[in-house]
Short mmCIF file of C-alpha atoms in Angstrom, two decimals:
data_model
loop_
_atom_site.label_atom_id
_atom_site.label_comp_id
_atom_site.label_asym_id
_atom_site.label_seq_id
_atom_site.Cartn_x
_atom_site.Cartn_y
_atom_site.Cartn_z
CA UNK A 1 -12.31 5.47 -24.91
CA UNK A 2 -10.91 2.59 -23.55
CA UNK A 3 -7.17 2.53 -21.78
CA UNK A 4 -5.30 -0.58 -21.66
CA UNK A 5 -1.51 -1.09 -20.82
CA UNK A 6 -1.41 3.01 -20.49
CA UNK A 7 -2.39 3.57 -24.32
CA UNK A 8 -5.81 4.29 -25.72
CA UNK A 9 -8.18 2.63 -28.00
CA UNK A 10 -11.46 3.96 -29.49
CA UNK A 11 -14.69 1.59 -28.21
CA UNK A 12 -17.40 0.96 -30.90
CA UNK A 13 -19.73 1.32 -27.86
CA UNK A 14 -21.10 4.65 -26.51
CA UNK A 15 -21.11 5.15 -22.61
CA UNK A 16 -24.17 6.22 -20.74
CA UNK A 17 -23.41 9.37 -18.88
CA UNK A 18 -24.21 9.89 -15.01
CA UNK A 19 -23.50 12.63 -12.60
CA UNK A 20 -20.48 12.11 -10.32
CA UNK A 21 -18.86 13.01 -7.85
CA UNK A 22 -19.87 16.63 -8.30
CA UNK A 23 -22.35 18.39 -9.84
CA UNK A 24 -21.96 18.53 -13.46
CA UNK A 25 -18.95 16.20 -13.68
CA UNK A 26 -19.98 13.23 -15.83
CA UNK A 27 -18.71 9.82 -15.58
CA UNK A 28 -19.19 6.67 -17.37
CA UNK A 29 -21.37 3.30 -16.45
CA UNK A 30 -19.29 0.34 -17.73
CA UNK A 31 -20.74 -2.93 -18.35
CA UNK A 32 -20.90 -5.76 -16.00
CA UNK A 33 -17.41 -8.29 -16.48
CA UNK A 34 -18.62 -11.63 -15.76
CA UNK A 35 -15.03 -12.40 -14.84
CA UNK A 36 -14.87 -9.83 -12.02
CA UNK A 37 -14.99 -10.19 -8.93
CA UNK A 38 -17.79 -9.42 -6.38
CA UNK A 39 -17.28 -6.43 -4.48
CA UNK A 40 -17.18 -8.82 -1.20
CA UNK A 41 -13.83 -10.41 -2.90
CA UNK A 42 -13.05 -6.74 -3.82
CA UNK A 43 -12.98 -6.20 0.04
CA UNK A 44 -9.82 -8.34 1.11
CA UNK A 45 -7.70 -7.53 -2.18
CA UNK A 46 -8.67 -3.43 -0.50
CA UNK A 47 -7.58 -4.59 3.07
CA UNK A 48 -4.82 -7.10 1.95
CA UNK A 49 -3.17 -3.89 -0.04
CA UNK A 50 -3.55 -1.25 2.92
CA UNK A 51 -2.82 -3.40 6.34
CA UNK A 52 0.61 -4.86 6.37
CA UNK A 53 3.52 -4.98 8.69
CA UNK A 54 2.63 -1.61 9.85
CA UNK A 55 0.18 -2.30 12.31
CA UNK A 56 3.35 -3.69 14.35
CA UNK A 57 4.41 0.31 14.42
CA UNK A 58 1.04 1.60 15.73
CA UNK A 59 1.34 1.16 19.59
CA UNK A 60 4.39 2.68 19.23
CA UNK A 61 3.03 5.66 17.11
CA UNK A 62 0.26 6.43 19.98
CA UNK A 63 2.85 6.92 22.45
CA UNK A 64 4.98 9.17 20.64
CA UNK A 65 2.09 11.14 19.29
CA UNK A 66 1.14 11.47 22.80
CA UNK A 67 -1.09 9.14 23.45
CA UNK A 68 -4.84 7.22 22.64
CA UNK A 69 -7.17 9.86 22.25
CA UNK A 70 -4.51 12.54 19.81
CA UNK A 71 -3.82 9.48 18.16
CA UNK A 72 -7.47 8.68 16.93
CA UNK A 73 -8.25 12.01 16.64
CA UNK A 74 -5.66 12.45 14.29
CA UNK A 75 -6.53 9.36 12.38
CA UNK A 76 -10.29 10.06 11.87
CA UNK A 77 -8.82 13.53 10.43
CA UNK A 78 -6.51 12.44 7.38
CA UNK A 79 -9.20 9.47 7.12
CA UNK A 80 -11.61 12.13 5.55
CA UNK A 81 -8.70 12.57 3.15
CA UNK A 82 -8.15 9.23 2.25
CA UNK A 83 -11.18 7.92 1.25
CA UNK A 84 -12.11 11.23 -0.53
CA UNK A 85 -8.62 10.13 -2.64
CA UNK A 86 -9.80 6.85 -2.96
CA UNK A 87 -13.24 7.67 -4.71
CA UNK A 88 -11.87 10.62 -6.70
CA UNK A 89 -9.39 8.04 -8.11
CA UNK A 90 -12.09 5.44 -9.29
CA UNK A 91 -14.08 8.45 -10.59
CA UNK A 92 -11.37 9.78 -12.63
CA UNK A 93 -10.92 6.14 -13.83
CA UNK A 94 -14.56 5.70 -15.47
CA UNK A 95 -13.93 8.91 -17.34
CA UNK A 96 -12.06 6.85 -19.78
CA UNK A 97 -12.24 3.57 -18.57
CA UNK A 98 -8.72 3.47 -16.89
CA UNK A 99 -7.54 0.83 -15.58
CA UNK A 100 -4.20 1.73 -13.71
CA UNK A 101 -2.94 4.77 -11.28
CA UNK A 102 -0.78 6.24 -14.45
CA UNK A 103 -3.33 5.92 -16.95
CA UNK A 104 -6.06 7.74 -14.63
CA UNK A 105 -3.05 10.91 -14.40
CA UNK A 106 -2.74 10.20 -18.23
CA UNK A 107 -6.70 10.93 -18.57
CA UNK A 108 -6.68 14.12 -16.49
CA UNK A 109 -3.45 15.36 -16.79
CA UNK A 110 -2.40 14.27 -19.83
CA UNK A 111 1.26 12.81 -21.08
CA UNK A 112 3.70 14.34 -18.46
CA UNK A 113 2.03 13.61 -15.98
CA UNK A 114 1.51 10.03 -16.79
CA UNK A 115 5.25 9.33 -16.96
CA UNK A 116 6.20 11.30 -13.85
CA UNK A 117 3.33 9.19 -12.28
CA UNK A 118 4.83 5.96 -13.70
CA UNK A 119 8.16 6.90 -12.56
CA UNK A 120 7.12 7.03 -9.07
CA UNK A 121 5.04 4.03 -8.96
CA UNK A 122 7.86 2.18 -10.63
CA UNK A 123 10.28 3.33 -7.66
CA UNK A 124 7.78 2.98 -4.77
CA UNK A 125 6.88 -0.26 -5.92
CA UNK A 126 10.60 -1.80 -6.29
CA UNK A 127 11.80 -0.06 -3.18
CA UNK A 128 8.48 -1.57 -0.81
CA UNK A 129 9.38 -4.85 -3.02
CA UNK A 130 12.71 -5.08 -1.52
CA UNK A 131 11.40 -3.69 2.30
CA UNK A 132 9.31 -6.68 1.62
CA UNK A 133 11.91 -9.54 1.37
CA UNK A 134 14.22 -7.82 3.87
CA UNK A 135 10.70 -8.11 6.49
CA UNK A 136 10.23 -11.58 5.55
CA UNK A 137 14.14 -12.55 6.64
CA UNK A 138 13.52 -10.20 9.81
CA UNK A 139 10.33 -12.22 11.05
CA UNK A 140 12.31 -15.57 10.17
CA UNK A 141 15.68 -14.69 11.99
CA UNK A 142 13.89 -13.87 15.12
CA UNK A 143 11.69 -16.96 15.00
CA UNK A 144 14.39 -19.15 14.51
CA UNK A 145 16.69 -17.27 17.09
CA UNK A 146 13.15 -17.93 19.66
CA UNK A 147 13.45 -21.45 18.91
CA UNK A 148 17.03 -22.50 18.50
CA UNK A 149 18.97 -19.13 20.11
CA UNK A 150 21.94 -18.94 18.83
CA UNK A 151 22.45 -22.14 17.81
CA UNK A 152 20.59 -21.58 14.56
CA UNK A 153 23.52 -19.85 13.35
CA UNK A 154 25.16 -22.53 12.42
CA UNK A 155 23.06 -24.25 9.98
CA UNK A 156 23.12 -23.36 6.36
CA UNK A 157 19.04 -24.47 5.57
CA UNK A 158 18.38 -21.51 8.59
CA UNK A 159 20.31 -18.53 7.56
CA UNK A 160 18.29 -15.62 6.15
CA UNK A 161 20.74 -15.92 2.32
CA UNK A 162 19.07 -19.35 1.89
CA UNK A 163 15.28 -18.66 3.58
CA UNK A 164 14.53 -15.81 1.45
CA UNK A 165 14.94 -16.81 -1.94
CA UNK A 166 13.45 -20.28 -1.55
CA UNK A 167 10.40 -18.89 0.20
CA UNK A 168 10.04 -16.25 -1.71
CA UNK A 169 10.19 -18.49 -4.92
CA UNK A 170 7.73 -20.83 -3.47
CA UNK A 171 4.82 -18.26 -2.33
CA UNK A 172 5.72 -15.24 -4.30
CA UNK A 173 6.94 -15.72 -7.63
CA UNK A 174 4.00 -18.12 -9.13
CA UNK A 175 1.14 -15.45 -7.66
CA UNK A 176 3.18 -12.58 -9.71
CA UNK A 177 2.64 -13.52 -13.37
CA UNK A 178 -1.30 -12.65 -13.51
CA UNK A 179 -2.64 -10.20 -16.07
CA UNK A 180 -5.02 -9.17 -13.68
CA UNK A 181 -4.82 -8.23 -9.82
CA UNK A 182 -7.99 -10.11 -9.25
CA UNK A 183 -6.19 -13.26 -9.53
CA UNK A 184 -4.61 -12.78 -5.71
CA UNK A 185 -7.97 -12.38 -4.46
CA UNK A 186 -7.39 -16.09 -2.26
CA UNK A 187 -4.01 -15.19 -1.37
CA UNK A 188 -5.83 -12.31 -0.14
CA UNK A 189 -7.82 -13.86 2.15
CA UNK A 190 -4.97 -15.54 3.80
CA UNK A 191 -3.04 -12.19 4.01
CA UNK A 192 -6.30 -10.89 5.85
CA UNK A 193 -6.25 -13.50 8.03
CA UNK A 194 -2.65 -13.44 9.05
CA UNK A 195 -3.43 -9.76 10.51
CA UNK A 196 -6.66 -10.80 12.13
CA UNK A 197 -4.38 -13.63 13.82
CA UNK A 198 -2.25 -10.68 15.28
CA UNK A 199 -4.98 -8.18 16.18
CA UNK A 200 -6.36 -11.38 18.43
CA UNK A 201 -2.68 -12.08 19.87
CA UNK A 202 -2.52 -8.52 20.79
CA UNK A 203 -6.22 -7.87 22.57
CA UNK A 204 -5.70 -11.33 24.60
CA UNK A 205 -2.14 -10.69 25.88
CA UNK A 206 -3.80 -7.81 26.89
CA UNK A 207 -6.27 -9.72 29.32
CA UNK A 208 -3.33 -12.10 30.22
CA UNK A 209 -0.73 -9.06 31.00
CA UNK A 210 -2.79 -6.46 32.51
CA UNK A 211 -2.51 -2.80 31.58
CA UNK A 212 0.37 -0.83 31.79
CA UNK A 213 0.69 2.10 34.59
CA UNK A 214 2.91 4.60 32.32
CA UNK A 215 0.16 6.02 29.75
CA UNK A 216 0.21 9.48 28.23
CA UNK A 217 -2.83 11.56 27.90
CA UNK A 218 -1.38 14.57 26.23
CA UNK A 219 2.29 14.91 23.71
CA UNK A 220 5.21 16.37 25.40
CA UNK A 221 5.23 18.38 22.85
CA UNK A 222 2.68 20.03 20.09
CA UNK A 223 5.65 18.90 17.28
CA UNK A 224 5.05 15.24 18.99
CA UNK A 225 1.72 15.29 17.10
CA UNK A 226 2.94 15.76 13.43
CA UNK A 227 5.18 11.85 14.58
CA UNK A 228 2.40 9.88 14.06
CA UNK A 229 0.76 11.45 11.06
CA UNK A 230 3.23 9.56 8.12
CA UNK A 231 2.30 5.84 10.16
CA UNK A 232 -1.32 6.59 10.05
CA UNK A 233 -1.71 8.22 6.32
CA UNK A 234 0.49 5.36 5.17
CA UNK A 235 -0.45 2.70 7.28
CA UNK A 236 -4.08 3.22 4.66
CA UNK A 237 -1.64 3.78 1.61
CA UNK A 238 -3.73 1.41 -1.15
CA UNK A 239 -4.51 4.08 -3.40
CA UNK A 240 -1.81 2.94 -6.12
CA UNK A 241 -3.32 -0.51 -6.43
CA UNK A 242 -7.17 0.69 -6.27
CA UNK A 243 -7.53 1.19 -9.35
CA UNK A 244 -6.03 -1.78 -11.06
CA UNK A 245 -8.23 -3.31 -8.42
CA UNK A 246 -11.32 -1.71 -9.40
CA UNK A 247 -10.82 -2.50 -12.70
CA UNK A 248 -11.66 -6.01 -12.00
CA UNK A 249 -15.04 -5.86 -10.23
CA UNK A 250 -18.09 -7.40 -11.76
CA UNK A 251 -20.26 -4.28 -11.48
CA UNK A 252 -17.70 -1.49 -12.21
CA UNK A 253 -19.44 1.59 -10.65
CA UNK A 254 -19.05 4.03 -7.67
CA UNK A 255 -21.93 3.02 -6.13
CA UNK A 256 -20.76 -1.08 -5.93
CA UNK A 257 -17.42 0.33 -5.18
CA UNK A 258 -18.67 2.73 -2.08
CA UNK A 259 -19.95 -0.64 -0.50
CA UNK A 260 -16.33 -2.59 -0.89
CA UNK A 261 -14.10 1.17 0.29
CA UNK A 262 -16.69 1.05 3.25
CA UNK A 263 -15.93 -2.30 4.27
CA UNK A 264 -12.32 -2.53 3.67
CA UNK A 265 -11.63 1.32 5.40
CA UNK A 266 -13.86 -0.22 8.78
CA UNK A 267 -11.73 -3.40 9.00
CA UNK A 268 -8.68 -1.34 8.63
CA UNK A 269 -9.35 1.15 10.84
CA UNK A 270 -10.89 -1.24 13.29
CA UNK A 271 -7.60 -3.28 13.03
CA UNK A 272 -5.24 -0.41 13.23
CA UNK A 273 -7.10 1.49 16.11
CA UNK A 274 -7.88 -2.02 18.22
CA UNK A 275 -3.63 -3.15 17.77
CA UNK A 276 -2.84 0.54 19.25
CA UNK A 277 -5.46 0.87 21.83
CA UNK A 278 -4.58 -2.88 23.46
CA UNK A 279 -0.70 -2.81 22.71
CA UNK A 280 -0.04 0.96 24.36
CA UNK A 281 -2.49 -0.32 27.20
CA UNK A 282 -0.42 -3.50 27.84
CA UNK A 283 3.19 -1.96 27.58
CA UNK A 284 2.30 1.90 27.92
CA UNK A 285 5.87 4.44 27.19
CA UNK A 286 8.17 1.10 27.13
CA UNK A 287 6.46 -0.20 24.16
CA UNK A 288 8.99 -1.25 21.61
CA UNK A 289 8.45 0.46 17.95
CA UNK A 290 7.84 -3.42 16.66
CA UNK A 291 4.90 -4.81 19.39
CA UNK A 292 5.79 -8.16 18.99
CA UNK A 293 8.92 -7.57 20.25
CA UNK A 294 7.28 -6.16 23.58
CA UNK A 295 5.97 -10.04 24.44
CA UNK A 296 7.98 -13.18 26.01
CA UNK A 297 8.35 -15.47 22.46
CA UNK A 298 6.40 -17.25 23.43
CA UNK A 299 4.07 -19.94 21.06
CA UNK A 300 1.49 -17.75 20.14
CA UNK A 301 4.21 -14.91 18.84
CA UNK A 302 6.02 -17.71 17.36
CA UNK A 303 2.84 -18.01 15.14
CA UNK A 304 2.04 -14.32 14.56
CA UNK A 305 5.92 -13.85 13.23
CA UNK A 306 5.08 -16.54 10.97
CA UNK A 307 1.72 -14.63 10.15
CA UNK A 308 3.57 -11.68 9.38
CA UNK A 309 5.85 -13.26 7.40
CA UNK A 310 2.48 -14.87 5.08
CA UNK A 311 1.39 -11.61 5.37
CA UNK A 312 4.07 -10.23 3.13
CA UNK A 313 4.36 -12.80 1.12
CA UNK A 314 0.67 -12.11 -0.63
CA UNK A 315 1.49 -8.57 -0.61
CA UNK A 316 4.60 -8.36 -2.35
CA UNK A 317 2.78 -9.58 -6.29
CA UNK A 318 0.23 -6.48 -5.18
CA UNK A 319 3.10 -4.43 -5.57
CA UNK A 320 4.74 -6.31 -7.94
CA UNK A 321 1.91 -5.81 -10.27
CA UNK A 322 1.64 -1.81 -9.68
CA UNK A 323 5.35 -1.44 -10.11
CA UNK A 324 5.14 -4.07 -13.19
CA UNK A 325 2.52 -1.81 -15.07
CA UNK A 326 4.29 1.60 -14.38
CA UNK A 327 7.27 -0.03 -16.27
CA UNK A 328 5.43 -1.16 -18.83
CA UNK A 329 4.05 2.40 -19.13
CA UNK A 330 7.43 3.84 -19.47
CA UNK A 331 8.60 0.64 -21.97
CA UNK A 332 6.13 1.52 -24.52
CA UNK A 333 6.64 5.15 -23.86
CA UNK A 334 10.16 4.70 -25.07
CA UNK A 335 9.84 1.93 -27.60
CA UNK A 336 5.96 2.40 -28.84
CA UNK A 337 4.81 -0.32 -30.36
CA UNK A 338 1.28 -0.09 -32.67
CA UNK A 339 -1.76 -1.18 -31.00
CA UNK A 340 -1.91 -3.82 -33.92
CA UNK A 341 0.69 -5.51 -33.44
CA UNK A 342 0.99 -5.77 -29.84
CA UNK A 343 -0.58 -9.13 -29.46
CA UNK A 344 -1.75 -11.27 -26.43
CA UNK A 345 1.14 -13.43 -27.01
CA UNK A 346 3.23 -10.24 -27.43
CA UNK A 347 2.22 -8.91 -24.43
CA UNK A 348 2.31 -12.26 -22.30
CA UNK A 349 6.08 -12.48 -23.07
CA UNK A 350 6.66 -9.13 -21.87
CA UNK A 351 4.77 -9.35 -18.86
CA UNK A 352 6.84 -12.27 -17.85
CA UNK A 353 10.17 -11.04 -18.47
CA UNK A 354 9.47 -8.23 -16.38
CA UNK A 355 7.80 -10.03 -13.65
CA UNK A 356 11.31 -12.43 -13.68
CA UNK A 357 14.02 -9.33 -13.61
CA UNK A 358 11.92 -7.23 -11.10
CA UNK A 359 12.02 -10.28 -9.02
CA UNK A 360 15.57 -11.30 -9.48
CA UNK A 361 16.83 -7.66 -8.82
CA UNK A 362 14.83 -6.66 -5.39
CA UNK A 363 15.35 -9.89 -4.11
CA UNK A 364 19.16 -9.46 -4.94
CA UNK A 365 19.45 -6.55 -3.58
CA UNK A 366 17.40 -7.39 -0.44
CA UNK A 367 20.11 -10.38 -0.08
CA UNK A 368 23.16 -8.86 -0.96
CA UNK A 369 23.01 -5.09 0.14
CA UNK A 370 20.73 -5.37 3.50
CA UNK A 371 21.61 -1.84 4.41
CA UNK A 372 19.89 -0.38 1.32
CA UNK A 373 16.78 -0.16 3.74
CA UNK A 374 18.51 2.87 4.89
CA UNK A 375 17.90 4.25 1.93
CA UNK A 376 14.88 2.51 1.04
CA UNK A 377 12.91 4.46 3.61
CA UNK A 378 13.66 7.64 1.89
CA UNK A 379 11.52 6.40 -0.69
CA UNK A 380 8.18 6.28 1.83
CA UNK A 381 7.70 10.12 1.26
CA UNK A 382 6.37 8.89 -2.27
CA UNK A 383 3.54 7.25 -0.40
CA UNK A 384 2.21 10.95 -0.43
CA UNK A 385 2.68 12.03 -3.78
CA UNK A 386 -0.23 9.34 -4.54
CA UNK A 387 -2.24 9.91 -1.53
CA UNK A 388 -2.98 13.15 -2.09
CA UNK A 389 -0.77 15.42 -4.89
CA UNK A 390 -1.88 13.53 -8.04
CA UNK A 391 -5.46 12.89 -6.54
CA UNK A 392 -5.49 16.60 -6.00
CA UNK A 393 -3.98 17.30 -9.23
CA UNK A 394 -6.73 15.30 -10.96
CA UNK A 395 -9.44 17.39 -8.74
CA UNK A 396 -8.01 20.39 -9.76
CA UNK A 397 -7.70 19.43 -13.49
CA UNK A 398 -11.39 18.46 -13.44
CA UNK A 399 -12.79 21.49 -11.55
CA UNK A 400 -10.78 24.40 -13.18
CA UNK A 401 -12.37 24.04 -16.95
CA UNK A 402 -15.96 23.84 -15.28
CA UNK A 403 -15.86 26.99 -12.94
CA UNK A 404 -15.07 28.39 -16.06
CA UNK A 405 -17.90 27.33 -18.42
CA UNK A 406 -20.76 26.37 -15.90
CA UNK A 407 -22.16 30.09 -14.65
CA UNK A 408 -24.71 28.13 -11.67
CA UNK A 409 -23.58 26.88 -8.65
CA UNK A 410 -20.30 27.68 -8.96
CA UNK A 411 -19.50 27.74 -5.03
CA UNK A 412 -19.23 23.95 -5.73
CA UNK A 413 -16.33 24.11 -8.44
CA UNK A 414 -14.58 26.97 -6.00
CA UNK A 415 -14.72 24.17 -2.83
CA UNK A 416 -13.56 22.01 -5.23
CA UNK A 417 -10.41 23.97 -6.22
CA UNK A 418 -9.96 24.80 -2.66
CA UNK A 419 -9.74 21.23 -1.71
CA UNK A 420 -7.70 20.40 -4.17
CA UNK A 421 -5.13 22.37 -3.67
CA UNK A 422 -5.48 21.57 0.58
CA UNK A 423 -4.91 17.74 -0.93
CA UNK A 424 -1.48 19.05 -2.43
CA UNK A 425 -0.48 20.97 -0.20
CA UNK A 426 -1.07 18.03 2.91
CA UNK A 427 0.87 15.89 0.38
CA UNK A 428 3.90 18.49 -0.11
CA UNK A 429 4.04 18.61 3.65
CA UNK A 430 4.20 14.75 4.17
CA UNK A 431 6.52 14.43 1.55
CA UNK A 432 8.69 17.07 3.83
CA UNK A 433 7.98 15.22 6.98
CA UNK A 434 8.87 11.77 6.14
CA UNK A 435 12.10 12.62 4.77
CA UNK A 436 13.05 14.47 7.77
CA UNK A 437 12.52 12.25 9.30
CA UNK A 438 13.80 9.40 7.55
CA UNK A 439 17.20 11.52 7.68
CA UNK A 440 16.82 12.29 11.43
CA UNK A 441 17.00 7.94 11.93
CA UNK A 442 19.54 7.45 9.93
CA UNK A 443 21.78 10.28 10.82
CA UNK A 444 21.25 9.90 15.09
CA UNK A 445 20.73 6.14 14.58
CA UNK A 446 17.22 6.27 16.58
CA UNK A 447 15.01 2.82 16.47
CA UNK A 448 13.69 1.85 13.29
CA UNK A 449 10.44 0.90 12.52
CA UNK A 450 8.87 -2.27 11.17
CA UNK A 451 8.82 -0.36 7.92
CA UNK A 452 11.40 1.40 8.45
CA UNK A 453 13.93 -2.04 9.72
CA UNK A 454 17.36 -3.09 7.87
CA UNK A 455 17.83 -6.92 7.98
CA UNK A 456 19.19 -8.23 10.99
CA UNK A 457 22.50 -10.12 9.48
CA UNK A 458 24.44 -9.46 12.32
CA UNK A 459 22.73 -11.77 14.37
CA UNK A 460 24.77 -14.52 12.84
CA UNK A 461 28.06 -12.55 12.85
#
């Protein structure tokens, strides 16, 4: 079988069989794509996807978790969880050749539970996609307000209404027409770097500034622990790209893959743990829930707001593309159209009216309504749902038919259910905790978040 834009297609070929992930579940080799990409480029498109503007957060994170070592702790916990997500996903996608989040839930779970998984991706997606633009004008204002103060106020070519949409049109819209997610694999590598740039900024200002006396050893609290848990699970959230991104590699198997998860998880984790450690050293309890904000603007923030900024811009046709092929998912699902005649040049016409009116809208909307971020943020509970309910789903779909058949070893297909069902309920719980959270903000008015921020219009007002 053979999935493509959600729908399937009968191959003439036969797939060899191999063992996977457990015992008696069977997966599928699939032939080399000369067109793929190595599992080294496979890396940064993995780490370009899961570090963003986030990292700003973690300093901030450690000290209201209660500080380094519950902070790591925690992390290396849910990190079991993640990449156990991450490799069930590509699993379930060789079953039948998937190559998107939906159609892997299609596979397993069958219809319903491809469109509910659509849905969501089509809402997370546009609601990160306009988080995205409203970041961008955040890291501009404040580098412009750095360099002119106030003064940049008053000139039309500065102000966030005109910034956006021509930046956005001239590094974001031409990288979000690609049939294939493989094709950002260079912007990649400049998204990668933009983070590196920061990680850097924030070990030497370390060195420069000297280490903080105020540092907690232990929460306030025990509840102070459950804070930091949505920033670090989400802060890895790549899982609704992986698999379009797998789809592309050169050698499409677990064991190629294993190498590029292994990679990209170590230079996010590395990145992650090195911007808490150095930025709750350097500013201890006083750090500021955005890091950069912590340090004199100096030249070499200057540069990492504008790293930030480049940072976003190669992430937003990641999501672009997720969101893009959940509503193409749901397009067909309401007007189906036969396999026959749903030509390339079909296809290529509505791939780029899409990509044009999901662009238009969230950066609209980004412009025109900056407070929707309130309400945006609500949306970051979904981050769960595809962390670990549908990955648990899928592990619970594939282990329940062969406890029942398969008499020998069944202890394996019982852990099996009994992870599952741990992934869904962790993922019921997050989805809990993040919108209390979220609520909590918005209701008390507490600091936001770099992921969490509304755009800062008022500084011109």
């Amino acid at each position: 079988m053979l999935i493509q834009n959600d729908r399937m297609y009968h191959s003439t070929e036969e797939s060899d069989e191999t063992h996977g992930l457990l015992t008696g579940m069977v997966t599928y080799t699939v032939q080399e794509n000369p067109k793929g990409t190595s599992w080294i480029a496979t890396v940064f498109l993995v780490v370009n996807a899961a570090l963003g503007a986030g990292l700003l957060e973690f300093p901030y994170a450690y000290n209201a978790a209660g500080g380094i070592l519950v902070s790591i702790v925690v992390q290396a916990v849910f990190l079991v969880f993640i990449v156990v997500a991450l490799l069930l996903l590509v699993h379930c996608s060789d079953i039948h050749k998937s190559n998107t989040y939906q159609a892997v839930v299609d596979s397993i779970s069958g219809k319903k539970g491809r469109i509910s998984c659509a849905f969501c991706i089509m809402v997370y997606c546009f609601g990160t996609c306009i988080t995205f633009f409203i970041i961008i004008g955040d890291q501009w204002d404040r580098f412009f307000l750095f360099v002119y103060n106030d003064d940049f106020c008053n000139y039309w070519y500065m102000n966030r209404k005109f910034i956006i949409p021509v930046t956005s049109l001239l590094f974001i819209l031409p990288l979000c027409f690609s049939k294939r997610i493989d094709f950002l694999t260079y912007a990649s590598y400049v998204g990668v770097l933009g983070v590196v740039y920061v990680v850097v900024l924030i070990i030497v200002k370390y060195f420069m500034m000297g280490s903080s006396n105020n540092i907690k050893t232990s929460p306030d609290s025990w509840m102070d622990i459950f804070t930091v848990v949505p920033t670090i699970c989400f802060g890895y959230q790549c899982h609704v790209s992986i698999v379009p991104i797998y789809s592309c590699m050169k050698n499409r198997n677990i064991k190629e893959f294993s190498k590029t998860i292994s990679c990209a998880i170590l230079v996010c984790v590395l990145s992650y743990t090195v911007a808490a450690v150095f930025g709750y050293w350097t500013f201890g309890t006083s750090v500021k829930p955005d890091i950069l904000e912590s340090y004199h603007p100096d030249a070499e923030v200057l540069v990492a707001l504008i790293m930030i900024a480049a940072k976003t811009y190669t992430t937003y046709p990641i999501l672009l593309f997720c969101g893009r092929a959940g509503l193409d998912s749901l397009w067909l699902e309401m007007r189906p159209i036969d396999p026959e005649s749903d030509t390339e040049g079909a296809e290529e016409r509505r791939r780029y009216i899409m990509t044009v009116i999901w662009f238009t809208l969230s950066l609209m909307l980004a412009i025109l309504i900056p407070n929707i971020a309130d309400v945006i943020q609500l949306l970051g509970s979904l981050a769960a749902v595809f962390i670990f309910i549908f990955p648990g789903l899928c592990l619970l779909q594939i282990a329940l038919p062969k406890r029942e058949i398969i008499t020998e070893n069944r202890y394996k297909w019982n852990a099996a259910l009994v992870f599952g069902c741990t992934f869904i309920v962790i993922g019921a719980f997050f989805v809990g905790l993040s919108t209390t959270q979220a609520l909590i903000k918005d209701i008390k008015g507490t600091p936001k978040t770099t992921l969490q921020t509304t755009a800062k219009t008022d500084v011109c007002t």
